[in-house]
Each structure stands twice: as structure tokens, then as C-alpha cells.
CSV table of C-alpha atoms and ligand atoms in Angstrom, one decimal:
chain,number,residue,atom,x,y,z
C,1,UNK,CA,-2.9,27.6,3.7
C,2,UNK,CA,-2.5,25.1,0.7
C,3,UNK,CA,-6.1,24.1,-0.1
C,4,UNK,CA,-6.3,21.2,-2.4
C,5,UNK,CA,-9.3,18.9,-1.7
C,6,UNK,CA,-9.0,16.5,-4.8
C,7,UNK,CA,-5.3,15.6,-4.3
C,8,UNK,CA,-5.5,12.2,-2.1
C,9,UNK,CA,-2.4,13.4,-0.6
C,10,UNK,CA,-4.2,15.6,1.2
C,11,UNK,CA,-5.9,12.3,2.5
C,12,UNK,CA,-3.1,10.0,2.8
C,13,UNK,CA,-2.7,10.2,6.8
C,14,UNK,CA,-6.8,10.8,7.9
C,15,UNK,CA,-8.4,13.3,7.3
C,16,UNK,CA,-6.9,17.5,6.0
C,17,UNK,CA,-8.4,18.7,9.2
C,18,UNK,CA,-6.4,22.0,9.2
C,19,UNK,CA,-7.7,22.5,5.8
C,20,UNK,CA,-11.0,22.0,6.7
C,21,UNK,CA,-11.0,24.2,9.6
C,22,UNK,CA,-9.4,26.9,7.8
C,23,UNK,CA,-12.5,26.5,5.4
C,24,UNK,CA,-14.8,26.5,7.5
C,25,UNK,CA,-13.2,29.4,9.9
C,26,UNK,CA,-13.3,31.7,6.3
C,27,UNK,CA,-17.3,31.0,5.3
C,28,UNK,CA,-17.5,27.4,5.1
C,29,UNK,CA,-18.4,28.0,1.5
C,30,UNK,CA,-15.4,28.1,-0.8
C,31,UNK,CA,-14.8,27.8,-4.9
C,32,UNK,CA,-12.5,25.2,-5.6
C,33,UNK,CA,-10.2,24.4,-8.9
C,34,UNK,CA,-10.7,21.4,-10.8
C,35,UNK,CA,-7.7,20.7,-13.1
C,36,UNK,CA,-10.2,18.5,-15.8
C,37,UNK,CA,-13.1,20.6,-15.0
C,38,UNK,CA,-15.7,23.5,-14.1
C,39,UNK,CA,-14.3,23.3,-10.5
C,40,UNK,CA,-16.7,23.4,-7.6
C,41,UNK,CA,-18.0,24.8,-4.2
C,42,UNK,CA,-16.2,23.0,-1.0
C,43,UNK,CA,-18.6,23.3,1.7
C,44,UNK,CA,-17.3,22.6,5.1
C,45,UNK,CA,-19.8,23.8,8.0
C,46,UNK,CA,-22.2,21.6,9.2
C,47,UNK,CA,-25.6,23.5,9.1
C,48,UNK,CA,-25.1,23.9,5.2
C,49,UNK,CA,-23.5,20.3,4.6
C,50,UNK,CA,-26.9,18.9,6.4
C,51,UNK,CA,-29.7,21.7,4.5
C,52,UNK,CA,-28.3,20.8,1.2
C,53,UNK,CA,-28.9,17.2,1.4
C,54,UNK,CA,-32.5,18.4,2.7
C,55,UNK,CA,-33.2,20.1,-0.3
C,56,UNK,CA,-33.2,17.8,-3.4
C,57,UNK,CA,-35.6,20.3,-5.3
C,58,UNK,CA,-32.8,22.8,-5.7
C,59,UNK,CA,-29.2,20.5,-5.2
C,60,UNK,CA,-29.4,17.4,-7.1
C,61,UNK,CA,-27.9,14.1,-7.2
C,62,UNK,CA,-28.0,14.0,-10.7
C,63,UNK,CA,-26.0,13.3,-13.2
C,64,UNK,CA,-23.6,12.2,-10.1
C,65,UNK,CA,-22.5,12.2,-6.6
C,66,UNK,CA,-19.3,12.3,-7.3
C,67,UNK,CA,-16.8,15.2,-8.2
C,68,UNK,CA,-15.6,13.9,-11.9
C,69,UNK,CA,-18.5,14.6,-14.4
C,70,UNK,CA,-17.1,12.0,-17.2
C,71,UNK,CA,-18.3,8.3,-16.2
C,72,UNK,CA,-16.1,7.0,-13.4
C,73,UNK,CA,-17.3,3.6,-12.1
C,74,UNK,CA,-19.6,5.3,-9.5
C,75,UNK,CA,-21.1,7.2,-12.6
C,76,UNK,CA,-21.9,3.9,-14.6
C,77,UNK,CA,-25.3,4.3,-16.3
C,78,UNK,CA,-26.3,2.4,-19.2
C,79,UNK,CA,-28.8,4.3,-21.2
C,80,UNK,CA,-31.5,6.0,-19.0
C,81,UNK,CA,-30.8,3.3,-16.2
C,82,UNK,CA,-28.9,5.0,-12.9
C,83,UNK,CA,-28.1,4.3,-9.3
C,84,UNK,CA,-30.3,5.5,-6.7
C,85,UNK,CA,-27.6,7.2,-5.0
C,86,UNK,CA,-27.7,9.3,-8.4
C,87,UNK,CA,-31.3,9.9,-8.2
C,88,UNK,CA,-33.6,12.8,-7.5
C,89,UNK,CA,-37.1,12.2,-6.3
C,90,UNK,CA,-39.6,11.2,-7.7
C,91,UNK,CA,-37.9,8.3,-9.2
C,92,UNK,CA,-35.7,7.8,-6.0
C,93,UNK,CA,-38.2,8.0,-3.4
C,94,UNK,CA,-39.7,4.8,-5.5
C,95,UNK,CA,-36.6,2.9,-6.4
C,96,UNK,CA,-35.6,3.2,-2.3
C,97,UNK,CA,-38.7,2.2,-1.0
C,98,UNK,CA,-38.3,-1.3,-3.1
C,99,UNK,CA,-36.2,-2.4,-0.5
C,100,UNK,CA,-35.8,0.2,2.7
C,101,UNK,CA,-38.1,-2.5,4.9
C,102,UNK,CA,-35.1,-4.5,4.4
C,103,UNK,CA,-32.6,-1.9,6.3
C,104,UNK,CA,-35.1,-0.4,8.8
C,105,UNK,CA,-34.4,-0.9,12.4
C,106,UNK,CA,-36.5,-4.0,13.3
C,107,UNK,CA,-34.7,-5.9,10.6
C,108,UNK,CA,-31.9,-4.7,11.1
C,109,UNK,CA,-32.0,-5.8,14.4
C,110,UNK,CA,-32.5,-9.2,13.9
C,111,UNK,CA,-29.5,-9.8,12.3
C,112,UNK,CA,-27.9,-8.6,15.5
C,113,UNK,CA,-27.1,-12.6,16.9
C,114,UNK,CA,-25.8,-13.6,13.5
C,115,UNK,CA,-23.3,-10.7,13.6
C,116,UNK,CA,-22.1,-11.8,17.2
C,117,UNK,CA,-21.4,-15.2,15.9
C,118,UNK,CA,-19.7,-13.9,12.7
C,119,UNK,CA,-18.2,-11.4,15.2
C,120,UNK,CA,-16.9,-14.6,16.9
C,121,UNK,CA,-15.5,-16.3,14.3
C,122,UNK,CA,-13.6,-13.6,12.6
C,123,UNK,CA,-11.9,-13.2,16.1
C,124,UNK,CA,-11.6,-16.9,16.7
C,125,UNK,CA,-9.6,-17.2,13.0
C,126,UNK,CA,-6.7,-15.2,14.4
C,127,UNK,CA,-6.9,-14.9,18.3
C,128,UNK,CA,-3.9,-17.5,18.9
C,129,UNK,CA,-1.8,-16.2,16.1
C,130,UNK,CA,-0.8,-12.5,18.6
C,131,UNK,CA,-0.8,-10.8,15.2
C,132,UNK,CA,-2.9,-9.9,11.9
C,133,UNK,CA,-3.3,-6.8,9.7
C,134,UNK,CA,-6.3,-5.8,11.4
C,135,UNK,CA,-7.9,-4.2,8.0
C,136,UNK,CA,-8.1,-7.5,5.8
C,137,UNK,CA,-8.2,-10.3,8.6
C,138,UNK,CA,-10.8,-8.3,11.1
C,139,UNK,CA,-12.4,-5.1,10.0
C,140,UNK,CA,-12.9,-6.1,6.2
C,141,UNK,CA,-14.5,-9.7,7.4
C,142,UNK,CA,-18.1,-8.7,8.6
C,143,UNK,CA,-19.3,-6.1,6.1
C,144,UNK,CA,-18.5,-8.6,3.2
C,145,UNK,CA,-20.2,-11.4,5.1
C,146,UNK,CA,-23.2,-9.7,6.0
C,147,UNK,CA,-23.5,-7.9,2.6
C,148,UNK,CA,-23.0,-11.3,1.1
C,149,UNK,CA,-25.7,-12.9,3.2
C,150,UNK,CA,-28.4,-10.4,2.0
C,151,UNK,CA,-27.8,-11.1,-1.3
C,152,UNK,CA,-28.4,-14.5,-0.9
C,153,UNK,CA,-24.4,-15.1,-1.8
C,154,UNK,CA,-21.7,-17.8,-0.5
C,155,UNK,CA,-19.8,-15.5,2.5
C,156,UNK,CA,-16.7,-16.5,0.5
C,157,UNK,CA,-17.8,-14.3,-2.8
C,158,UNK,CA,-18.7,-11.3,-0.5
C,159,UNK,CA,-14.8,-11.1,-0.1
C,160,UNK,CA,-13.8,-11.3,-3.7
C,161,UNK,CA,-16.6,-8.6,-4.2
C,162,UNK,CA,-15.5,-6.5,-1.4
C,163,UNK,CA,-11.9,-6.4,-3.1
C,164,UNK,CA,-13.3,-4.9,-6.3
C,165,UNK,CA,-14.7,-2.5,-4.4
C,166,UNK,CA,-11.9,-1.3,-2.9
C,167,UNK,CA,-9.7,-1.3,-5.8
C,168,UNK,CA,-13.2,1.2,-7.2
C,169,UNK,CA,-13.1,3.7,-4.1
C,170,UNK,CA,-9.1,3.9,-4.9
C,171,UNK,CA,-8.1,6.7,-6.5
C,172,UNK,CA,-7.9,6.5,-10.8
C,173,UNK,CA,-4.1,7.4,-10.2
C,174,UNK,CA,-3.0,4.9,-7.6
C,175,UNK,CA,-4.2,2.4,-10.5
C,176,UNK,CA,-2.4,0.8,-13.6
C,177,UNK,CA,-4.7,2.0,-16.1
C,178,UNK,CA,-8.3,0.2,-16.9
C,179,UNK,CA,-7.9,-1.2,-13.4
C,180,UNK,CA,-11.2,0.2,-12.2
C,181,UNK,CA,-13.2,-0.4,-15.1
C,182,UNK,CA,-12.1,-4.0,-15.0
C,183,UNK,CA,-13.1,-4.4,-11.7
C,184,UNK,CA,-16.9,-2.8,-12.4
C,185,UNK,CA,-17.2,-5.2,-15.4
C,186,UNK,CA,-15.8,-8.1,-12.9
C,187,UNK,CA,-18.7,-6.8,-10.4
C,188,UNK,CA,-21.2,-6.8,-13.2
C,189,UNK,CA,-20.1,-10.0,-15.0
C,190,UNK,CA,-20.7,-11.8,-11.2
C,191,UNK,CA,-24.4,-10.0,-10.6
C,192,UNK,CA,-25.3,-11.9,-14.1
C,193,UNK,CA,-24.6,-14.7,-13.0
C,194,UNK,CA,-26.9,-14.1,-9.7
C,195,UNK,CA,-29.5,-12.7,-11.7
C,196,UNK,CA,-29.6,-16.5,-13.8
C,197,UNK,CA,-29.3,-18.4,-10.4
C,198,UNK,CA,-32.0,-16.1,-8.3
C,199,UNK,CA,-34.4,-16.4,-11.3
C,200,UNK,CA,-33.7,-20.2,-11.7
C,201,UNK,CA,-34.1,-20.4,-8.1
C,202,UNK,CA,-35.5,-17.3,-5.9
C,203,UNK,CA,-35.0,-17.4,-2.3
C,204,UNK,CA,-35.9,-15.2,0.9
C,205,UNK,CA,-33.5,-12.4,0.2
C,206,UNK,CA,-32.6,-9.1,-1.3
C,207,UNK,CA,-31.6,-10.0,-4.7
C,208,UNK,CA,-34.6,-12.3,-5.5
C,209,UNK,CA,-36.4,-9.4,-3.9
C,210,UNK,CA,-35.0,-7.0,-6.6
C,211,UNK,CA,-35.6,-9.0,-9.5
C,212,UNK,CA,-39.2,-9.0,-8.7
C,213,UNK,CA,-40.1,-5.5,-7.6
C,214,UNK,CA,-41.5,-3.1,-10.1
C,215,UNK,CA,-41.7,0.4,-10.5
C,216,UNK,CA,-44.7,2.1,-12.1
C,217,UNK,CA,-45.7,-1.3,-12.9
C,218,UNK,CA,-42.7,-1.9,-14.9
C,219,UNK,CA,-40.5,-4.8,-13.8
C,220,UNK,CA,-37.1,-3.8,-13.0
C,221,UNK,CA,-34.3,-5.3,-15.7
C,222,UNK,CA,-31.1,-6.7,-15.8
C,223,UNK,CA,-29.0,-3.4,-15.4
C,224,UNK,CA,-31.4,-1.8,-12.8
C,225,UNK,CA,-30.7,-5.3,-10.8
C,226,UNK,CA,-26.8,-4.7,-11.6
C,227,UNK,CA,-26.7,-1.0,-10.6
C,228,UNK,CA,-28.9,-1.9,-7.2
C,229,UNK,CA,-25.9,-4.6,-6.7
C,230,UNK,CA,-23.1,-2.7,-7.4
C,231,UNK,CA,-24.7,0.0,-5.0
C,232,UNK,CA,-25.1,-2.1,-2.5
C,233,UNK,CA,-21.9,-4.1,-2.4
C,234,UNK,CA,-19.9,-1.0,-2.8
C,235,UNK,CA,-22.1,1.4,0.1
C,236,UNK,CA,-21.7,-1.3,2.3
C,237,UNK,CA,-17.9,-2.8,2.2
C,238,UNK,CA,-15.6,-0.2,2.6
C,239,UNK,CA,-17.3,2.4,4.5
C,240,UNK,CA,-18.1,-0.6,7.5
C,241,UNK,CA,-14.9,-1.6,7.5
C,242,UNK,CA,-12.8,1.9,7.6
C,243,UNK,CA,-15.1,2.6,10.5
C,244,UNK,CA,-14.1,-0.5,12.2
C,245,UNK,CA,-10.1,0.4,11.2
C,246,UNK,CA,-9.9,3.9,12.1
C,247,UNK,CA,-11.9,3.8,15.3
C,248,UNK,CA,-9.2,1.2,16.7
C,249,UNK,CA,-6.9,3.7,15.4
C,250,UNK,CA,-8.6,6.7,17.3
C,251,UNK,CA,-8.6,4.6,20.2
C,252,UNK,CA,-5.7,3.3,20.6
C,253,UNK,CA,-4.5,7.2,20.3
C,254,UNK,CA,-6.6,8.0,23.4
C,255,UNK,CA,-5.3,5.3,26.2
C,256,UNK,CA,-8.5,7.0,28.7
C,257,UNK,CA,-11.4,6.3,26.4
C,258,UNK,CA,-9.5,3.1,25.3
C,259,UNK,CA,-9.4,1.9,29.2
C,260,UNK,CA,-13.3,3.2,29.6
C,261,UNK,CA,-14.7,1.4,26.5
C,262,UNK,CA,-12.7,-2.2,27.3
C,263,UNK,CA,-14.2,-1.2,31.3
C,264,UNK,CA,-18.0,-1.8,29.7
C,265,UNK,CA,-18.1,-2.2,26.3
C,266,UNK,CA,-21.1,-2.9,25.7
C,267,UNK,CA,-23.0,-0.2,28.3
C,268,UNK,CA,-20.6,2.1,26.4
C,269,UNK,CA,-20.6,1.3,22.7
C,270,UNK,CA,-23.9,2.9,21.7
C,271,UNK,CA,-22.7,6.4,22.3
C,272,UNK,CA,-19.3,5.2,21.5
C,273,UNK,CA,-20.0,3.7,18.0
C,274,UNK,CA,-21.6,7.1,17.1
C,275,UNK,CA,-18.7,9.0,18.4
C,276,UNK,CA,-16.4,6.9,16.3
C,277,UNK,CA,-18.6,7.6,13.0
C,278,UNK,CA,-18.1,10.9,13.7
C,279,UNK,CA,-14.6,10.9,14.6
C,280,UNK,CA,-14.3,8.8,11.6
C,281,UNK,CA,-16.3,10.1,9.1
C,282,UNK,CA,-15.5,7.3,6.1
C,283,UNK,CA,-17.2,9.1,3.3
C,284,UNK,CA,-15.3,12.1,2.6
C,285,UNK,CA,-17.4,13.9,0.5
C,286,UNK,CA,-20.7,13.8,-1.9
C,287,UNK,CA,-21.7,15.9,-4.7
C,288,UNK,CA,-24.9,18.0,-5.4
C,289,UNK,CA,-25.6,19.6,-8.2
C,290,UNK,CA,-27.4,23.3,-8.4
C,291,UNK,CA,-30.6,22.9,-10.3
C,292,UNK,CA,-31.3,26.9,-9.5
C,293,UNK,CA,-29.5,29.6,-8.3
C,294,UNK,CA,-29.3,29.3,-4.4
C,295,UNK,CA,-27.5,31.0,-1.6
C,296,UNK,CA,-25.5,29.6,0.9
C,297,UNK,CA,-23.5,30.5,3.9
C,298,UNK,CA,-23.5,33.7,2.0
C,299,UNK,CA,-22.7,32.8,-1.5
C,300,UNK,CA,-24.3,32.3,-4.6
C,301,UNK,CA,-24.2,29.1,-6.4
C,302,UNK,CA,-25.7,29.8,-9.8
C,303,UNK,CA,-26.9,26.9,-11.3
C,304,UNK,CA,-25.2,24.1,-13.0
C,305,UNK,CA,-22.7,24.2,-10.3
C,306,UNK,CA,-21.0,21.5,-8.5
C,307,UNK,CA,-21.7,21.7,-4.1
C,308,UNK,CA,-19.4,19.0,-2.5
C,309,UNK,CA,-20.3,18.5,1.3
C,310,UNK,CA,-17.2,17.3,3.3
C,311,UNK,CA,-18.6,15.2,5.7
C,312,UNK,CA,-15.8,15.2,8.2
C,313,UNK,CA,-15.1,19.3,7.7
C,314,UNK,CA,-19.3,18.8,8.9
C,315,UNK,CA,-18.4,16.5,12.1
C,316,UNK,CA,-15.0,18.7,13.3
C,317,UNK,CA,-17.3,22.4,12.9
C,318,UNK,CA,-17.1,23.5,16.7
C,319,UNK,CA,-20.3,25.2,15.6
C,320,UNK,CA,-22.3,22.3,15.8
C,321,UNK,CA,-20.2,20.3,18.6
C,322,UNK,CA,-18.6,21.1,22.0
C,323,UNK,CA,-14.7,20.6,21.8
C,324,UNK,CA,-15.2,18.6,18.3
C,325,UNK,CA,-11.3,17.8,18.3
C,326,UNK,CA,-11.8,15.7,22.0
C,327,UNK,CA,-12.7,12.1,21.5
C,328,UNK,CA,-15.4,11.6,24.0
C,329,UNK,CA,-17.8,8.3,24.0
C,330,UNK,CA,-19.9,8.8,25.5
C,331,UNK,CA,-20.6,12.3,24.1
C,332,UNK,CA,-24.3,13.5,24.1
C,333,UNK,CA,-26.2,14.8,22.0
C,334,UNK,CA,-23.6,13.7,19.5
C,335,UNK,CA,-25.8,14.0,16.0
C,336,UNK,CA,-23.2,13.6,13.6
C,337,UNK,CA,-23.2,13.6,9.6
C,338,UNK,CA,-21.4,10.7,9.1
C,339,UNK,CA,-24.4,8.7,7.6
C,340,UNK,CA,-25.1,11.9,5.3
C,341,UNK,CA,-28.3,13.6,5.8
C,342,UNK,CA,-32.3,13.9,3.6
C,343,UNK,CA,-33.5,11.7,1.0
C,344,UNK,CA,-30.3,10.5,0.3
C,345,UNK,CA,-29.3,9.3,3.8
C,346,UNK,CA,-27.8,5.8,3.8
C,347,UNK,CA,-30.1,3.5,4.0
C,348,UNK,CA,-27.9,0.9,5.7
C,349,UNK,CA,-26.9,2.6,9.0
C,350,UNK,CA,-29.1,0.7,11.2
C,351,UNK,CA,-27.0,-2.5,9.6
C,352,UNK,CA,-23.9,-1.4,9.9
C,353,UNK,CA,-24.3,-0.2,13.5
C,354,UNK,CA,-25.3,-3.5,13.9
C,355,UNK,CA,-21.7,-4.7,12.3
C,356,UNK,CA,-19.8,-2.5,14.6
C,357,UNK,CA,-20.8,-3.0,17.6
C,358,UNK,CA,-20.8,-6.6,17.4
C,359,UNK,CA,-17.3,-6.1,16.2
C,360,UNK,CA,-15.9,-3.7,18.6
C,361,UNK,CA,-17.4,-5.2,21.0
C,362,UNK,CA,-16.1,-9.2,20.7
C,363,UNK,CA,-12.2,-7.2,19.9
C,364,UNK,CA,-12.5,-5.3,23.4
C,365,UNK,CA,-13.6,-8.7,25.4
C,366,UNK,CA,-11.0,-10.8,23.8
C,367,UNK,CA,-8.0,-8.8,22.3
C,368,UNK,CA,-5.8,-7.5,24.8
C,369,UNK,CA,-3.0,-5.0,24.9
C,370,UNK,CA,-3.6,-4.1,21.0
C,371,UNK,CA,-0.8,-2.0,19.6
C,372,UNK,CA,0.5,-1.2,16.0
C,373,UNK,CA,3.3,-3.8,14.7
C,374,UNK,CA,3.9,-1.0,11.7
C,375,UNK,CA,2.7,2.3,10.9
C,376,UNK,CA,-0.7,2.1,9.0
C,377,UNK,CA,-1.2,2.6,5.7
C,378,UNK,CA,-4.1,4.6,4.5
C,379,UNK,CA,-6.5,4.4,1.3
C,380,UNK,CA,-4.8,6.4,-1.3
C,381,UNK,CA,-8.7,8.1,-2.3
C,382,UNK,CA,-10.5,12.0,-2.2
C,383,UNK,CA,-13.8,10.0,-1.5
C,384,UNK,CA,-13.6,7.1,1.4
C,385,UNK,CA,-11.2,7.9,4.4
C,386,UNK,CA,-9.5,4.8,6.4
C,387,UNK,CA,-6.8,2.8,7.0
C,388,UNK,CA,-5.9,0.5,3.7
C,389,UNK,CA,-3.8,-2.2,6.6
C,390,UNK,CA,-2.9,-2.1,9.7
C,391,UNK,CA,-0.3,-4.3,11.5
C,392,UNK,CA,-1.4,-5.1,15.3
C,393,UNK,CA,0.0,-7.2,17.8
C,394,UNK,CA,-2.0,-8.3,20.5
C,395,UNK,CA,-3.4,-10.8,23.4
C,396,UNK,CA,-5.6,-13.3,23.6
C,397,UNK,CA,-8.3,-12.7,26.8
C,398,UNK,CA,-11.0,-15.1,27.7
C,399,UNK,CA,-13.8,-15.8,25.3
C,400,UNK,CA,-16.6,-13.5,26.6
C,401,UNK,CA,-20.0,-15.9,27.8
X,501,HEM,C1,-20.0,3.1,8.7
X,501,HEM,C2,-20.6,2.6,7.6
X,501,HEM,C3,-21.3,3.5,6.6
X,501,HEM,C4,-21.2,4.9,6.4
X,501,HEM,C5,-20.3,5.9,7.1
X,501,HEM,C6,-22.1,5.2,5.3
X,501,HEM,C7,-22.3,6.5,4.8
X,501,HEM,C8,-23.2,6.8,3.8
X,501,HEM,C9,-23.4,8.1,3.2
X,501,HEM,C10,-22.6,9.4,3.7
X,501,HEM,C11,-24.4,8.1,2.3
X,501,HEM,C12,-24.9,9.2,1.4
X,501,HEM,C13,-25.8,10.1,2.2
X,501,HEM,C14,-26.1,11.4,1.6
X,501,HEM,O1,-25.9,11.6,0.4
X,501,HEM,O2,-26.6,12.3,2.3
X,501,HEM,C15,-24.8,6.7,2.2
X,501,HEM,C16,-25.7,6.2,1.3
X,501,HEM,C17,-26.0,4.8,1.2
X,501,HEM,N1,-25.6,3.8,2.0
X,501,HEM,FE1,-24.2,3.9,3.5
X,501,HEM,N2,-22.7,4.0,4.9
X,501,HEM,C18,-22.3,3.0,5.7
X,501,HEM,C19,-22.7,1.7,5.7
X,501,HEM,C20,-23.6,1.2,4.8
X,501,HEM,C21,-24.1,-0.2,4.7
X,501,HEM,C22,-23.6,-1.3,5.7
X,501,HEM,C23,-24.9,-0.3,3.7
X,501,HEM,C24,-25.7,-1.5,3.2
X,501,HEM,C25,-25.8,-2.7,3.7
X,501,HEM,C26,-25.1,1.0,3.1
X,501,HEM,C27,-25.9,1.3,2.1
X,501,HEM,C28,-26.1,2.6,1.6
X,501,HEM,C29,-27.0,2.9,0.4
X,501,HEM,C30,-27.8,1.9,-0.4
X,501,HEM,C31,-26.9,4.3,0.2
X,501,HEM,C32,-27.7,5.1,-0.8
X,501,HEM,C33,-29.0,5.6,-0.3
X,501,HEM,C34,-29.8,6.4,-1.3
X,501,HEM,O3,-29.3,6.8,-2.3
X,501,HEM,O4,-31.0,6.6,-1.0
X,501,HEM,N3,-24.3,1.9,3.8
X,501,HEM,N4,-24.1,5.9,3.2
């Protein structure tokens, strides 16, 4: 079996599952070459994917979370400023709680009617035209408006920002060079100019929030604001949408759950949505780093080594799920990795649940008798998983009430 976990080939249709299963049938633990560095453990099973993300003390997320040591744009930092996702406790346990009230459940909640109106509309913008690319026109529509109207930004500019951060989750090769690192500085050049309007004028939402929290009694600065926005417009966009793309995808693969979840979709969605994370499983992979020697699943990482935990490899292990390859929704228990796992665990699932269901749910009422007008095209990237477009046909059904 050719294992090669850093080529996005190996991620140009879904996900490698026959790589993954190989891994994880031969230790779930498995050194892996890295052709401009060290190279690093691939773990695949889901018992060890889930206790190193528990354990912070001994796999860090430092210097970063993602495979590459030199700075890529997810490893921006400028001097000792970082992203939380990039931060080990103590410092992350304080920079996180400035705004996890914001993404609990209760609040989270409350933005449930506004999605079913956005919900709506995005529907409503192509329902009589009986074809779109389903990525750009449907599934990429909701995460940039609702990550938009957190901010405190015009709906319209969550767009533009949600195409930077897609060309930043493509892979470096797929790019003409400096592409990348122009978009960042595009992303950064725009949170400047929300850090001058939000001072000028601070409202009721996350950014003004930011720029006045402090840590240690130190107000946060311009790049901690910048890095808090560029984590938050990038966790958000394309992770949201892929779920919404590739779960159509998964269903309209699997007529029988297709037909059960169109039957009652919204009795059905909560276990469905989860099923679909896990089915899905956007984020590929993230990086620890071995801060001591450990062991695990039998090996010993010594430290100053690279752990990647494959999220997917996690959510396919038949160790932790009963016929894992069977798309069930309504499966139960169903307690999937897809959100990652410890400290670190994404702080927005509650919202994005929240996205998807009112999504899913207005494209079963009214869009009938989907199908693909064109193969779909996936996201050339090692690090998000999902379809890039996707050409559907369909019907318009009745408005639901
Ligand atoms: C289907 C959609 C999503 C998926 C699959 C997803 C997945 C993930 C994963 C795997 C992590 C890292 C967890 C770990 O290291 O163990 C993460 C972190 C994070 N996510 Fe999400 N995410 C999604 C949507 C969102 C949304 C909508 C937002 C914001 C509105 C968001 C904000 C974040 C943030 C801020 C972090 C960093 C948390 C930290 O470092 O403490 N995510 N997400």
C-alpha cells in the first residue's frame, strides 16, 4: 500500500480511506516521510487521535498545528503574538475564554431564527433557476454570513473574506507563487481597517468585544485582534461549508437515507448532522508536538516530534463505531471527532450545527430531485476535505411554512 499522507492527491476525490484503514489495521501509529522536513507520526485510531488532544502537558500545539514547521499562513506570528489554535495552556485557556460565552450553546442558539431566514434566502436566490454549483451559490453562503455578522461586518465582505480563506486552506502547490501570502496580508489589511471603524465606533459584537478584552490586565493589540480575526474567519468558512457540500454528496450516494431524511428532516437532522460530520470529517488533520517522550499505541515518540491526528482515519476506526463505512442517520451513540477533541476543541460547533441544520434542512423542504450536472471537483489540500464545486440540477418544492 502506497502511504503518502501530504500529497493532496491522496485527497483529491474524499478522503485516502484505504490508506487510513491500512494504518490503522498495522498500529494506528506510523512514522511518516517529510520531503522538507523531520517527518512525523500519522496517527489514525480513534482512542489515541482523542487522548492526545486531552493531553496538552505532554503534545503541544506549539510552534503549530500544522504539518510545515517554516511559517505558512496558519503559522503567522508576529513576534511573541500567536493564534490560539497555536497555544498551550495557560495562555490559551485565557485567550479562549475572552470570547467562548459568545459560541456556547445558549448563544448559539439564538441565532438559530436568523439562520433559517438566511437559510431562506440563499435558497430563494436560486430556487427558479433548476441549477447552481451548489458549493459557491449554497453551501459557501451561510458560514460567510453568519461569520460576517459576528464580526459586526456587511454580509457582503464575509464573502470576499471567505474567498481568501479558501485560496489559504489550498494547497502551496495548486498556487501561482505568493498567492497565499497575498491573500493573509489582504485578510490582515481588511481587519485594520475594522480595528479603526470598531474603535471609532464599538458595537454589540465580537470584534468590538476583542478590542477591549484583556489578558493579565494587559489590553490585547492590533496583531492579537488580527490573529483572533484571521482565526475566526478561517475556522469558520470552509470547514461549514465542506460539511454542507460533501454531506449532499454522501447523500445523494445513499438514495435510502436520502428518502428518510427528505421524509422528516427536521425529526431526523440532529442525529443526521452528526452523522454527516463524521462521515465528513472537513479537517483532515492537526498537529501536536511532543514536549516529552510519550508512548502511544505502542510506540515511542521522543520528544520534539511531530503527532498528526487524522480526523477521518479517527471517525472510519471500526474500533470505536459499529459498521463505520454504513451511512446511518440516525446512528446512536455516534460521538464522533470531527470537532477535534480537549482544550483545543472547536469552539464554534454549537454555531455551526446551527448553520447546517438550518441549511440542510430548508434544501430538503424545497429542492427536489437534486442530482450532479458534472462530476465534482474537490479542494486540491492535505488539511480541509470537501468539494471545491459542485454542479446540481434540481426542483423547486413548495416553500416550507
Ligand atoms: C463543520 C464545521 C466545523 C468543523 C468540522 C470544525 C472543526 C474544528 C477542529 C477539528 C478544530 C481543532 C480541534 C482540535 O485541535 O482538537 C477546530 C477549532 C476551532 N474552530 Fe472549528 N470547526 C467547524 C466550524 C467552526 C465555526 C463555524 C467556527 C466559528 C464560528 C469555528 C471556530 C473554531 C475555533 C475558533 C477553533 C480554535 C479553538 C481553540 O484553539 O481553542 N469552527 N474546529
Amino acid at each position: 500500500m502506497r502511504i503518502d499522507l501530504l500529497d493532496p492527491e491522496s485527497f483529491a476525490a474524499g478522503h485516502p480511506h484505504a490508506q487510513y484503514q491500512w494504518l490503522r489495521d498495522e498500529g494506528g501509529v506510523h512514522w511518516h516521510a517529510e520531503p522538507h522536513g523531520p517527518g512525523f507520526w500519522a496517527v489514525t485510531r480513534f482512542e489515541d487521535v482523542r487522548a492526545i488532544g486531552r493531553d496538552p502537558a505532554t503534545f503541544s500545539s506549539e510552534p503549530t498545528i500544522m504539518i510545515a514547521d517554516p511559517e505558512g499562513p496558519a503559522g503567522i506570528a508576529f513576534g511573541d503574538h500567536k493564534m490560539m489554535l497555536m497555544m498551550d495552556p495557560p495562555q490559551h485557556t485565557a485567550f479562549r475564554k475572552l470570547i467562548s460565552r459568545e459560541f456556547t450553546q445558549g448563544p448559539a442558539a439564538k441565532l438559530r431564527p436568523r439562520c433559517d431566514v438566511l437559510a431562506r434566502q440563499i435558497v430563494d436566490a436560486v430556487i427558479e433557476d433548476g441549477e447552481c454549483d451548489f458549493v459557491a451559490s449554497i453551501a459557501g453562503e451561510m458560514p460567510s454570513y453568519v461569520i460576517a455578522e459576528l464580526l459586526g461586518l456587511p454580509l457582503d465582505d464575509g464573502r470576499k473574506l471567505y474567498e481568501l480563506t479558501e485560496i489559504i486552506h489550498t494547497a502551496h502547490d495548486a498556487l501561482p507563487e505568493g498567492a497565499q501570502a497575498a491573500a493573509v496580508m489582504k485578510m490582515f489589511e481588511y481587519a485594520r481597517g475594522v480595528i479603526d471603524a470598531k474603535r471609532k465606533q464599538p458595537g454589540n459584537d465580537l470584534s468590538s468585544k476583542i478590542l477591549a478584552a484583556e489578558v493579565d490586565g494587559k489590553r490585547l493589540d492590533d496583531f492579537d485582534f488580527m490573529l483572533f480575526f484571521l482565526l475566526l474567519v478561517d475556522a469558520g468558512g470552509d470547514t461549514t461549508r465542506n460539511l454542507v457540500g460533501g454531506g449532499l454528496l454522501a447523500l445523494l450516494a445513499n438514495e435510502p437515507e436520502l428518502a428518510r431524511l427528505r421524509a422528516d428532516p427536521r425529526g431526523l437532522m440532529p442525529s443526521a448532522r452528526e452523522e454527516l460530520l463524521r462521515w465528513v470529517s472537513p479537517v483532515i488533520y492537526m498537529r501536536r508536538t511532543a514536549k516529552r517522550d510519550a508512548m502511544i499505541g505502542g510506540k515511542t515518540i521522543r520528544a520534539g516530534e511531530k503527532v498528526v491526528r487524522y480526523f477521518a482515519a479517527a471517525n472510519f476506526d471500526e474500533r470505536a463505531f459499529a459498521e463505520p463505512f454504513r451511512l446511518d442517520l440516525s446512528r446512536a451513540p455516534n460521538d464522533h471527532i470531527a470537532f477535534g477533541a480537549g482544550a483545543h476543541v472547536c469552539l464554534g460547533q454549537h454555531i455551526a450545527r446551527v448553520e447546517i441544520d438550518a441549511l440542510l434542512t430548508e434544501i430538503m423542504t424545497r429542492m427536489h430531485d437534486i442530482e450532479l450536472a458534472d462530476a465534482p471537483e474537490w479542494l486540491p489540500s492535505n488539511f480541509i476535505s470537501g468539494p471545491k464545486r459542485m454542479p446540481i440540477r434540481f426542483r423547486a418544492g413548495p416553500r416550507a411554512g
